[in-house]
Coordinates of N, CA and C in Angstrom, one line a residue:
Chain J
E925 N 0.9 -1.2 0.0 CA 0.0 0.0 0.0 C 0.9 1.2 0.0
A926 N 0.5 2.2 -0.8 CA 1.2 3.5 -0.9 C 1.3 4.2 0.5
A927 N 2.5 4.7 0.8 CA 2.7 5.3 2.1 C 3.7 6.4 2.0
V928 N 3.5 7.4 2.8 CA 4.5 8.5 3.1 C 4.7 8.6 4.6
T929 N 6.0 8.4 5.0 CA 6.3 8.4 6.4 C 7.2 9.6 6.8
Q930 N 6.8 10.3 7.8 CA 7.5 11.5 8.2 C 8.1 11.2 9.6
S931 N 9.3 11.7 9.8 CA 9.9 11.6 11.2 C 10.7 12.9 11.4
P932 N 10.7 13.4 12.7 CA 9.9 12.9 13.8 C 8.5 13.4 13.6
R933 N 7.6 12.9 14.4 CA 6.2 13.4 14.4 C 6.0 14.7 15.2
N934 N 6.8 14.8 16.2 CA 6.8 16.0 17.0 C 8.3 16.4 17.3
K935 N 8.5 17.7 17.4 CA 9.9 18.1 17.6 C 9.9 19.5 18.3
V936 N 10.7 19.6 19.4 CA 10.9 20.9 20.0 C 12.3 21.3 19.8
A937 N 12.5 22.5 19.3 CA 13.9 22.9 19.0 C 14.2 24.3 19.6
V938 N 15.4 24.6 19.7 CA 15.8 25.9 20.3 C 16.1 26.9 19.2
T939 N 15.9 28.1 19.4 CA 16.2 29.2 18.4 C 17.7 29.1 18.1
G940 N 18.0 29.1 16.8 CA 19.4 29.1 16.3 C 19.9 27.6 16.1
G941 N 19.1 26.7 16.5 CA 19.5 25.3 16.3 C 19.2 24.8 14.9
K942 N 19.8 23.6 14.6 CA 19.5 23.0 13.3 C 18.5 21.9 13.5
V943 N 17.5 21.9 12.5 CA 16.5 20.9 12.6 C 16.4 20.2 11.2
T944 N 16.3 18.9 11.2 CA 16.1 18.2 10.0 C 14.8 17.4 10.1
L945 N 13.9 17.6 9.1 CA 12.7 16.8 9.0 C 12.9 15.8 7.9
S946 N 12.5 14.6 8.1 CA 12.7 13.5 7.1 C 11.4 13.0 6.6
C947 N 11.5 12.6 5.3 CA 10.3 12.0 4.7 C 10.7 10.9 3.8
N948 N 10.0 9.8 3.9 CA 10.3 8.6 3.1 C 9.1 8.1 2.4
Q949 N 9.2 7.7 1.2 CA 8.0 7.1 0.4 C 8.5 5.9 -0.3
T950 N 7.6 4.9 -0.3 CA 7.9 3.6 -0.9 C 7.0 3.4 -2.1
N951 N 6.6 4.5 -2.8 CA 5.6 4.5 -3.9 C 6.3 4.6 -5.2
N952 N 7.6 4.8 -5.2 CA 8.4 5.0 -6.4 C 7.9 6.3 -7.2
H953 N 7.5 7.3 -6.4 CA 7.0 8.5 -7.1 C 8.2 9.4 -7.4
N954 N 8.2 10.1 -8.5 CA 9.2 11.1 -8.8 C 9.1 12.3 -8.0
N955 N 7.9 12.8 -7.8 CA 7.7 14.1 -7.2 C 7.5 14.0 -5.7
M956 N 8.1 14.9 -5.0 CA 7.9 15.0 -3.5 C 7.9 16.5 -3.2
Y957 N 7.2 16.8 -2.1 CA 6.9 18.1 -1.7 C 7.0 18.3 -0.2
W958 N 7.3 19.5 0.2 CA 7.3 19.9 1.6 C 6.4 21.2 1.8
Y959 N 5.4 21.1 2.7 CA 4.5 22.2 3.0 C 4.5 22.5 4.5
R960 N 4.2 23.8 4.8 CA 3.8 24.1 6.1 C 2.4 24.6 6.2
Q961 N 1.8 24.2 7.3 CA 0.4 24.6 7.5 C 0.2 25.5 8.7
D962 N -0.3 26.6 8.5 CA -0.6 27.6 9.6 C -2.0 28.1 9.4
T963 N -2.7 28.3 10.6 CA -4.1 28.8 10.5 C -4.1 30.1 9.8
G964 N -5.0 30.2 8.8 CA -5.2 31.4 8.0 C -4.4 31.4 6.7
H965 N -3.4 30.5 6.6 CA -2.6 30.5 5.4 C -2.7 29.2 4.6
G966 N -3.4 28.2 5.1 CA -3.5 27.0 4.3 C -2.2 26.2 4.2
L967 N -2.0 25.5 3.1 CA -0.8 24.7 2.9 C 0.1 25.6 1.9
R968 N 1.3 25.9 2.4 CA 2.2 26.7 1.6 C 3.4 25.9 1.2
L969 N 3.8 25.9 0.0 CA 4.8 25.1 -0.6 C 6.2 25.7 -0.3
I970 N 7.1 24.9 0.3 CA 8.4 25.3 0.7 C 9.4 24.9 -0.3
H971 N 9.6 23.6 -0.5 CA 10.4 23.1 -1.6 C 9.8 21.9 -2.2
Y972 N 10.2 21.5 -3.4 CA 9.7 20.3 -4.0 C 10.8 19.7 -4.9
S973 N 10.6 18.5 -5.3 CA 11.6 17.8 -6.1 C 10.9 16.9 -7.1
Y974 N 11.6 16.8 -8.3 CA 11.0 16.0 -9.3 C 11.8 14.7 -9.6
G975 N 12.8 14.5 -8.7 CA 13.6 13.2 -8.8 C 14.8 13.3 -7.9
A976 N 15.4 12.2 -7.8 CA 16.7 12.1 -7.0 C 17.7 13.1 -7.4
G977 N 18.2 13.9 -6.5 CA 19.2 14.9 -6.8 C 18.7 16.3 -7.2
S978 N 17.4 16.4 -7.3 CA 16.8 17.7 -7.7 C 16.1 18.3 -6.5
T979 N 16.1 19.6 -6.4 CA 15.3 20.3 -5.5 C 14.9 21.7 -6.2
E980 N 13.7 22.1 -5.9 CA 13.2 23.3 -6.5 C 12.6 24.2 -5.4
K981 N 12.7 25.5 -5.5 CA 12.1 26.4 -4.5 C 10.6 26.5 -4.7
G982 N 9.9 26.4 -3.6 CA 8.5 26.6 -3.7 C 8.2 28.1 -3.5
D983 N 7.1 28.4 -2.8 CA 6.6 29.8 -2.7 C 7.2 30.5 -1.5
I984 N 7.6 29.7 -0.5 CA 8.2 30.3 0.8 C 9.5 29.6 1.2
P985 N 10.5 29.6 0.3 CA 11.7 28.8 0.6 C 12.7 29.4 1.6
D986 N 12.5 30.7 1.9 CA 13.5 31.4 2.8 C 13.6 30.8 4.2
G987 N 14.8 30.5 4.6 CA 15.1 29.9 5.9 C 15.1 28.4 5.8
Y988 N 14.8 27.8 4.7 CA 14.7 26.3 4.5 C 15.7 25.8 3.4
K989 N 16.2 24.7 3.6 CA 16.9 24.0 2.5 C 16.3 22.6 2.4
A990 N 16.5 22.0 1.2 CA 15.9 20.7 1.0 C 17.0 19.8 0.4
S991 N 16.8 18.5 0.6 CA 17.8 17.5 0.0 C 17.0 16.3 -0.4
R992 N 17.3 15.8 -1.6 CA 16.7 14.6 -2.2 C 17.8 13.6 -2.6
P993 N 18.4 12.9 -1.7 CA 19.5 12.0 -2.0 C 19.1 10.8 -2.7
S994 N 17.9 10.4 -2.7 CA 17.4 9.2 -3.3 C 15.9 9.3 -3.8
Q995 N 15.5 8.4 -4.5 CA 14.0 8.4 -4.9 C 13.1 8.4 -3.7
E996 N 13.5 7.7 -2.7 CA 12.6 7.5 -1.5 C 12.7 8.6 -0.5
N997 N 13.7 9.3 -0.4 CA 13.9 10.2 0.7 C 14.0 11.7 0.3
F998 N 13.3 12.5 1.1 CA 13.3 14.0 0.9 C 13.3 14.7 2.2
S999 N 14.4 15.4 2.5 CA 14.5 16.1 3.8 C 14.3 17.6 3.7
L1000 N 13.9 18.1 4.8 CA 13.7 19.6 4.9 C 14.6 20.0 6.1
I1001 N 15.5 21.0 5.8 CA 16.5 21.4 6.8 C 16.3 22.8 7.2
L1002 N 16.3 23.1 8.5 CA 16.3 24.4 9.0 C 17.6 24.6 9.7
E1003 N 18.5 25.4 9.0 CA 19.9 25.5 9.5 C 19.9 26.3 10.8
L1004 N 19.1 27.4 10.8 CA 19.1 28.3 12.0 C 17.6 28.5 12.3
A1005 N 17.0 27.6 13.2 CA 15.6 27.7 13.4 C 15.2 28.9 14.1
T1006 N 14.0 29.5 13.8 CA 13.5 30.7 14.4 C 12.1 30.4 14.9
P1007 N 11.6 31.1 15.9 CA 10.2 30.9 16.4 C 9.1 31.0 15.3
S1008 N 9.4 31.8 14.3 CA 8.4 32.0 13.2 C 8.3 30.7 12.4
Q1009 N 9.2 29.7 12.6 CA 9.1 28.5 11.8 C 8.3 27.4 12.6
T1010 N 7.8 27.8 13.8 CA 6.9 26.9 14.5 C 5.6 26.7 13.6
S1011 N 5.3 25.4 13.4 CA 4.3 25.1 12.4 C 4.1 23.6 12.4
V1012 N 3.1 23.2 11.6 CA 3.0 21.8 11.2 C 3.5 21.6 9.8
Y1013 N 4.3 20.7 9.6 CA 5.0 20.4 8.3 C 4.5 19.1 7.7
F1014 N 4.1 19.2 6.4 CA 3.6 18.0 5.7 C 4.5 17.7 4.5
C1015 N 4.8 16.4 4.4 CA 5.5 15.9 3.2 C 4.4 15.2 2.3
A1016 N 4.6 15.3 1.0 CA 3.7 14.6 0.1 C 4.5 14.0 -1.0
S1017 N 4.1 12.9 -1.6 CA 4.7 12.4 -2.8 C 3.6 12.1 -3.8
G1018 N 4.0 12.1 -5.1 CA 3.1 11.8 -6.2 C 2.9 13.0 -7.1
G1019 N 1.8 12.9 -7.8 CA 1.5 14.0 -8.8 C 2.3 13.7 -10.1
D1020 N 2.8 12.5 -10.2 CA 3.5 12.2 -11.5 C 2.5 12.1 -12.6
R1021 N 2.8 12.7 -13.7 CA 1.9 12.6 -14.8 C 2.2 11.3 -15.6
G1022 N 1.3 10.9 -16.4 CA 1.5 9.7 -17.2 C 0.3 8.8 -16.9
E1023 N 0.4 7.5 -17.3 CA -0.7 6.6 -17.2 C -1.3 6.4 -15.8
N1024 N -0.4 6.6 -14.8 CA -0.9 6.4 -13.4 C -1.7 7.6 -13.0
N1025 N -1.3 8.8 -13.4 CA -2.0 10.1 -12.9 C -2.3 10.0 -11.4
Q1026 N -1.3 9.7 -10.7 CA -1.5 9.6 -9.2 C -1.5 10.9 -8.6
A1027 N -2.5 11.1 -7.7 CA -2.6 12.3 -7.0 C -1.6 12.2 -5.8
P1028 N -1.1 13.4 -5.4 CA -0.2 13.4 -4.3 C -0.8 12.8 -3.0
L1029 N 0.1 12.1 -2.3 CA -0.3 11.4 -1.1 C 0.5 12.1 0.1
F1030 N -0.2 12.4 1.2 CA 0.4 13.1 2.3 C 0.9 12.2 3.4
G1031 N 2.0 12.6 4.1 CA 2.4 12.0 5.3 C 1.5 12.5 6.4
E1032 N 1.8 12.0 7.6 CA 1.0 12.4 8.8 C 1.3 13.7 9.4
G1033 N 2.4 14.3 9.0 CA 2.7 15.6 9.5 C 3.7 15.6 10.6
T1034 N 4.5 16.7 10.8 CA 5.4 16.9 11.9 C 5.1 18.2 12.5
R1035 N 4.8 18.1 13.8 CA 4.6 19.3 14.6 C 5.9 19.9 15.2
L1036 N 6.3 21.0 14.7 CA 7.6 21.6 15.2 C 7.3 22.9 16.0
S1037 N 7.9 22.9 17.2 CA 7.9 24.1 18.0 C 9.3 24.6 18.2
V1038 N 9.5 25.9 17.9 CA 10.9 26.5 18.1 C 10.8 27.5 19.2
L1039 N 11.5 27.2 20.3 CA 11.4 28.1 21.5 C 12.5 29.1 21.6
Chain L
G973 N 3.1 33.7 -11.4 CA 3.2 32.3 -11.1 C 1.8 31.7 -10.9
D974 N 1.8 30.4 -10.6 CA 0.5 29.7 -10.4 C -0.2 30.2 -9.2
S975 N -1.5 30.1 -9.2 CA -2.3 30.5 -8.0 C -3.6 29.8 -8.0
V976 N -4.2 29.6 -6.8 CA -5.5 29.0 -6.6 C -6.2 29.9 -5.6
T977 N -7.5 30.2 -6.0 CA -8.3 31.1 -5.1 C -9.5 30.3 -4.6
Q978 N -9.7 30.3 -3.3 CA -10.9 29.8 -2.7 C -11.5 31.0 -2.0
T979 N -12.6 31.5 -2.4 CA -13.1 32.7 -2.0 C -13.7 32.7 -0.6
E980 N -14.2 31.5 -0.2 CA -14.8 31.4 1.2 C -13.9 30.8 2.2
G981 N -13.7 31.5 3.3 CA -12.8 31.0 4.3 C -13.6 30.0 5.2
L982 N -14.9 30.3 5.4 CA -15.8 29.5 6.3 C -17.2 29.5 5.6
V983 N -17.7 28.2 5.5 CA -19.0 28.0 5.0 C -19.8 27.3 6.1
T984 N -20.9 27.8 6.6 CA -21.7 27.2 7.6 C -23.0 26.8 7.0
L985 N -23.4 25.5 7.1 CA -24.6 25.0 6.5 C -25.4 24.2 7.5
T986 N -26.7 24.1 7.2 CA -27.6 23.2 8.0 C -27.5 21.8 7.2
E987 N -27.5 20.8 8.0 CA -27.5 19.4 7.5 C -28.7 19.3 6.5
G988 N -28.3 18.6 5.3 CA -29.4 18.4 4.3 C -29.4 19.4 3.2
L989 N -28.8 20.6 3.4 CA -28.7 21.6 2.4 C -27.5 21.3 1.4
P990 N -27.6 21.8 0.2 CA -26.5 21.6 -0.8 C -25.2 22.4 -0.4
V991 N -24.1 21.7 -0.9 CA -22.8 22.3 -0.6 C -22.2 22.8 -2.0
M992 N -21.7 24.0 -2.0 CA -20.9 24.4 -3.1 C -19.7 25.2 -2.6
L993 N -18.5 24.8 -2.8 CA -17.3 25.5 -2.5 C -16.6 25.9 -3.7
N994 N -16.2 27.1 -3.8 CA -15.6 27.7 -5.0 C -14.1 27.5 -5.1
C995 N -13.7 27.3 -6.4 CA -12.2 27.2 -6.6 C -12.0 27.7 -8.0
T996 N -11.1 28.7 -8.1 CA -10.6 29.2 -9.4 C -9.1 29.1 -9.4
Y997 N -8.5 29.1 -10.6 CA -7.0 29.0 -10.6 C -6.5 29.8 -11.8
Q998 N -5.2 30.0 -11.6 CA -4.4 30.7 -12.7 C -3.1 30.0 -13.0
T999 N -2.9 29.7 -14.2 CA -1.6 29.1 -14.7 C -1.4 29.4 -16.1
I1000 N -0.1 29.5 -16.5 CA 0.2 29.7 -17.9 C 0.2 28.4 -18.7
Y1001 N 0.2 27.3 -18.0 CA 0.3 26.0 -18.6 C -1.0 25.4 -19.1
S1002 N -1.1 24.8 -20.2 CA -2.3 24.4 -20.8 C -2.9 23.1 -20.3
N1003 N -2.2 22.3 -19.5 CA -2.7 21.0 -19.1 C -2.6 20.9 -17.6
P1004 N -3.4 21.7 -16.9 CA -3.4 21.6 -15.4 C -4.1 20.4 -14.9
F1005 N -3.7 19.9 -13.8 CA -4.5 18.9 -13.0 C -5.1 19.6 -11.8
L1006 N -6.3 19.3 -11.5 CA -7.0 20.0 -10.4 C -7.4 18.9 -9.4
F1007 N -7.3 19.2 -8.1 CA -7.6 18.3 -7.0 C -8.5 19.0 -6.0
W1008 N -9.3 18.2 -5.3 CA -9.9 18.6 -4.0 C -9.4 17.6 -3.0
Y1009 N -8.9 18.2 -1.9 CA -8.4 17.5 -0.7 C -9.3 17.8 0.5
V1010 N -9.6 16.9 1.4 CA -10.3 17.1 2.6 C -9.4 16.8 3.8
Q1011 N -9.5 17.6 4.8 CA -8.7 17.4 6.0 C -9.5 17.5 7.2
H1012 N -9.7 16.4 7.9 CA -10.4 16.4 9.2 C -9.4 16.8 10.3
L1013 N -10.0 17.2 11.4 CA -9.2 17.7 12.6 C -8.2 16.7 13.0
N1014 N -6.9 17.2 13.1 CA -5.8 16.4 13.5 C -5.4 15.3 12.6
E1015 N -5.8 15.4 11.3 CA -5.4 14.5 10.3 C -4.7 15.2 9.2
S1016 N -4.1 14.4 8.3 CA -3.5 14.9 7.1 C -4.4 15.1 6.0
P1017 N -4.2 15.9 5.0 CA -5.1 16.1 3.8 C -5.2 14.7 3.1
R1018 N -6.4 14.5 2.6 CA -6.7 13.2 1.9 C -7.4 13.6 0.6
L1019 N -7.0 12.9 -0.5 CA -7.6 13.2 -1.8 C -9.1 12.9 -1.8
L1020 N -9.9 13.9 -2.3 CA -11.3 13.7 -2.5 C -11.7 13.5 -4.0
L1021 N -11.2 14.4 -4.8 CA -11.5 14.4 -6.2 C -10.3 14.8 -7.0
K1022 N -10.2 14.4 -8.3 CA -9.1 14.8 -9.2 C -9.7 14.9 -10.6
S1023 N -9.1 15.8 -11.4 CA -9.5 15.9 -12.8 C -8.4 16.6 -13.6
F1024 N -8.3 16.2 -14.8 CA -7.5 16.8 -15.8 C -8.2 16.9 -17.2
T1025 N -9.4 16.5 -17.2 CA -10.2 16.5 -18.4 C -11.2 17.6 -18.4
D1026 N -11.2 18.5 -19.4 CA -12.1 19.6 -19.5 C -13.5 19.2 -19.7
N1027 N -14.4 19.8 -18.9 CA -15.8 19.6 -19.0 C -16.3 18.2 -18.7
K1028 N -15.5 17.5 -17.9 CA -16.0 16.1 -17.5 C -16.2 16.1 -16.0
R1029 N -17.4 15.7 -15.6 CA -17.7 15.6 -14.2 C -17.0 14.4 -13.5
T1030 N -16.4 14.7 -12.3 CA -15.8 13.6 -11.6 C -16.5 13.5 -10.2
E1031 N -16.7 12.3 -9.7 CA -17.5 12.1 -8.5 C -16.8 11.2 -7.5
H1032 N -17.0 11.4 -6.2 CA -16.5 10.5 -5.2 C -17.1 10.8 -3.9
Q1033 N -17.6 9.8 -3.2 CA -18.2 9.9 -1.9 C -19.3 11.0 -1.8
G1034 N -20.1 11.1 -2.9 CA -21.2 12.0 -2.9 C -20.8 13.4 -3.4
F1035 N -19.6 13.7 -3.4 CA -19.1 15.0 -3.9 C -18.8 14.9 -5.4
H1036 N -19.0 16.0 -6.1 CA -18.6 16.1 -7.5 C -18.1 17.4 -7.9
A1037 N -17.3 17.4 -9.0 CA -16.7 18.7 -9.5 C -16.5 18.5 -11.0
T1038 N -16.5 19.6 -11.7 CA -16.2 19.6 -13.2 C -15.1 20.7 -13.4
L1039 N -14.1 20.2 -14.1 CA -13.0 21.2 -14.5 C -13.5 22.0 -15.8
H1040 N -13.5 23.3 -15.6 CA -13.9 24.1 -16.8 C -12.7 25.0 -17.1
K1041 N -12.0 24.7 -18.1 CA -10.8 25.4 -18.5 C -11.1 26.8 -19.0
S1042 N -12.3 27.0 -19.6 CA -12.7 28.2 -20.2 C -12.9 29.3 -19.1
S1043 N -13.3 28.9 -17.9 CA -13.4 29.8 -16.8 C -12.4 29.5 -15.7
S1044 N -11.5 28.6 -15.9 CA -10.4 28.3 -14.9 C -11.1 28.0 -13.5
S1045 N -12.1 27.1 -13.6 CA -12.8 26.8 -12.3 C -12.9 25.3 -12.1
F1046 N -13.0 24.9 -10.8 CA -13.2 23.5 -10.4 C -13.9 23.5 -9.1
H1047 N -15.2 23.9 -9.1 CA -16.0 24.0 -7.9 C -16.4 22.7 -7.3
L1048 N -16.5 22.6 -6.0 CA -16.9 21.3 -5.4 C -18.3 21.4 -5.0
Q1049 N -19.1 20.4 -5.2 CA -20.5 20.4 -4.9 C -21.0 19.0 -4.3
K1050 N -22.0 19.1 -3.5 CA -22.7 18.0 -3.0 C -24.1 18.3 -2.8
S1051 N -25.0 17.4 -3.1 CA -26.4 17.7 -3.1 C -27.0 17.9 -1.7
S1052 N -26.4 17.2 -0.7 CA -27.0 17.2 0.7 C -25.9 17.0 1.7
A1053 N -25.7 18.1 2.5 CA -24.6 18.1 3.4 C -24.9 17.2 4.6
Q1054 N -23.8 16.5 5.1 CA -23.9 15.6 6.3 C -23.0 16.2 7.4
L1055 N -23.4 15.9 8.6 CA -22.6 16.3 9.7 C -21.1 15.9 9.6
S1056 N -20.9 14.7 9.1 CA -19.5 14.2 8.9 C -18.7 14.9 7.8
D1057 N -19.4 15.8 7.0 CA -18.7 16.5 6.0 C -17.9 17.7 6.6
S1058 N -18.2 18.0 7.8 CA -17.5 19.2 8.5 C -16.0 18.9 8.5
A1059 N -15.2 19.8 7.8 CA -13.8 19.6 7.6 C -13.2 20.8 6.9
L1060 N -11.9 20.8 6.7 CA -11.2 21.8 5.9 C -11.0 21.2 4.5
Y1061 N -11.4 22.0 3.5 CA -11.3 21.6 2.1 C -10.4 22.4 1.3
Y1062 N -9.4 21.8 0.6 CA -8.4 22.5 -0.2 C -8.6 22.1 -1.7
C1063 N -8.5 23.2 -2.5 CA -8.4 23.0 -3.9 C -6.9 23.1 -4.3
A1064 N -6.4 22.3 -5.2 CA -5.0 22.3 -5.5 C -4.8 22.2 -7.0
L1065 N -3.7 22.8 -7.5 CA -3.4 22.8 -8.9 C -2.0 22.2 -9.1
L1066 N -1.9 21.3 -10.0 CA -0.6 20.7 -10.4 C -0.3 21.1 -11.8
S1067 N 0.8 21.8 -12.0 CA 1.1 22.4 -13.3 C 2.5 22.5 -13.6
G1068 N 2.9 22.8 -14.8 CA 4.3 23.1 -15.1 C 5.0 21.8 -15.4
S1069 N 6.2 22.0 -16.0 CA 7.0 20.9 -16.4 C 7.6 20.2 -15.2
F1070 N 7.7 20.9 -14.1 CA 8.3 20.2 -12.9 C 7.2 19.9 -11.9
N1071 N 5.9 19.9 -12.3 CA 4.8 19.5 -11.5 C 4.7 20.2 -10.1
K1072 N 4.7 21.5 -10.1 CA 4.6 22.2 -8.9 C 3.1 22.0 -8.5
L1073 N 2.9 21.8 -7.2 CA 1.6 21.5 -6.6 C 1.2 22.7 -5.7
T1074 N 0.3 23.5 -6.1 CA -0.1 24.7 -5.4 C -1.5 24.6 -4.8
F1075 N -1.6 25.0 -3.5 CA -2.9 24.9 -2.8 C -3.6 26.2 -2.6
G1076 N -4.9 26.2 -2.6 CA -5.6 27.4 -2.2 C -5.5 27.6 -0.7
A1077 N -6.1 28.6 -0.1 CA -6.0 28.9 1.3 C -6.9 28.0 2.1
G1078 N -7.8 27.3 1.4 CA -8.7 26.3 2.1 C -10.1 27.0 2.5
T1079 N -11.1 26.1 2.6 CA -12.4 26.5 3.0 C -12.9 25.6 4.1
R1080 N -13.2 26.2 5.3 CA -13.7 25.3 6.4 C -15.2 25.2 6.2
L1081 N -15.7 24.0 6.2 CA -17.1 23.7 6.1 C -17.6 23.2 7.4
A1082 N -18.6 23.9 7.9 CA -19.2 23.5 9.2 C -20.6 23.2 8.9
V1083 N -21.0 21.9 9.2 CA -22.4 21.5 9.0 C -23.1 21.3 10.4
C1084 N -24.2 22.0 10.5 CA -24.9 22.0 11.8 C -26.2 21.2 11.7
P1085 N -26.6 20.6 12.8 CA -27.9 19.8 12.8 C -29.1 20.8 12.6

């Protein structure tokens, strides 16, 4: 069964610290995405990737980096975490065009608090 | 760049009344994919409907939507709201050569007895 797994599920970080959020998919999807969700703003795209080794900036990339070392894994990195990055982060995979026309599938989310 | 507009932030309905949530989009690409996702409290977004075919109705779980490229719209409808439909609904656009997936701000649907 298609699945997207995020880790950790909850994280408390200190201001100025480094945070890495991980995402793994076993669906062999080319496309992967990182979003943050805040009340009043919906789902905002931070970074995305169309395959191993690629990363693209989304709509709000400032303060975030991304890494796609393999087809299965896509990480979101906060080099210097700030309280404004406190949010719920979702990873998704899918949206590959072609005969499958798979809609993106979401992970369960990571709740990040930066103190 | 690409954008998705959901005009209603909150829709409150009485059970049994029809549902219509608006979604319009902007993109320079000619072959967009449109999606509706539903998110219940403390859960992740889950696919409700998808379409890439112009003027073709798509249905799932009592909800339906039709992609109209002429008006750049993909409105979500249901004939009779149920209490369990109370949730956050997102319209999303997949477009471009790199398949950027853009979401609207979301519409919260509250169905009351």
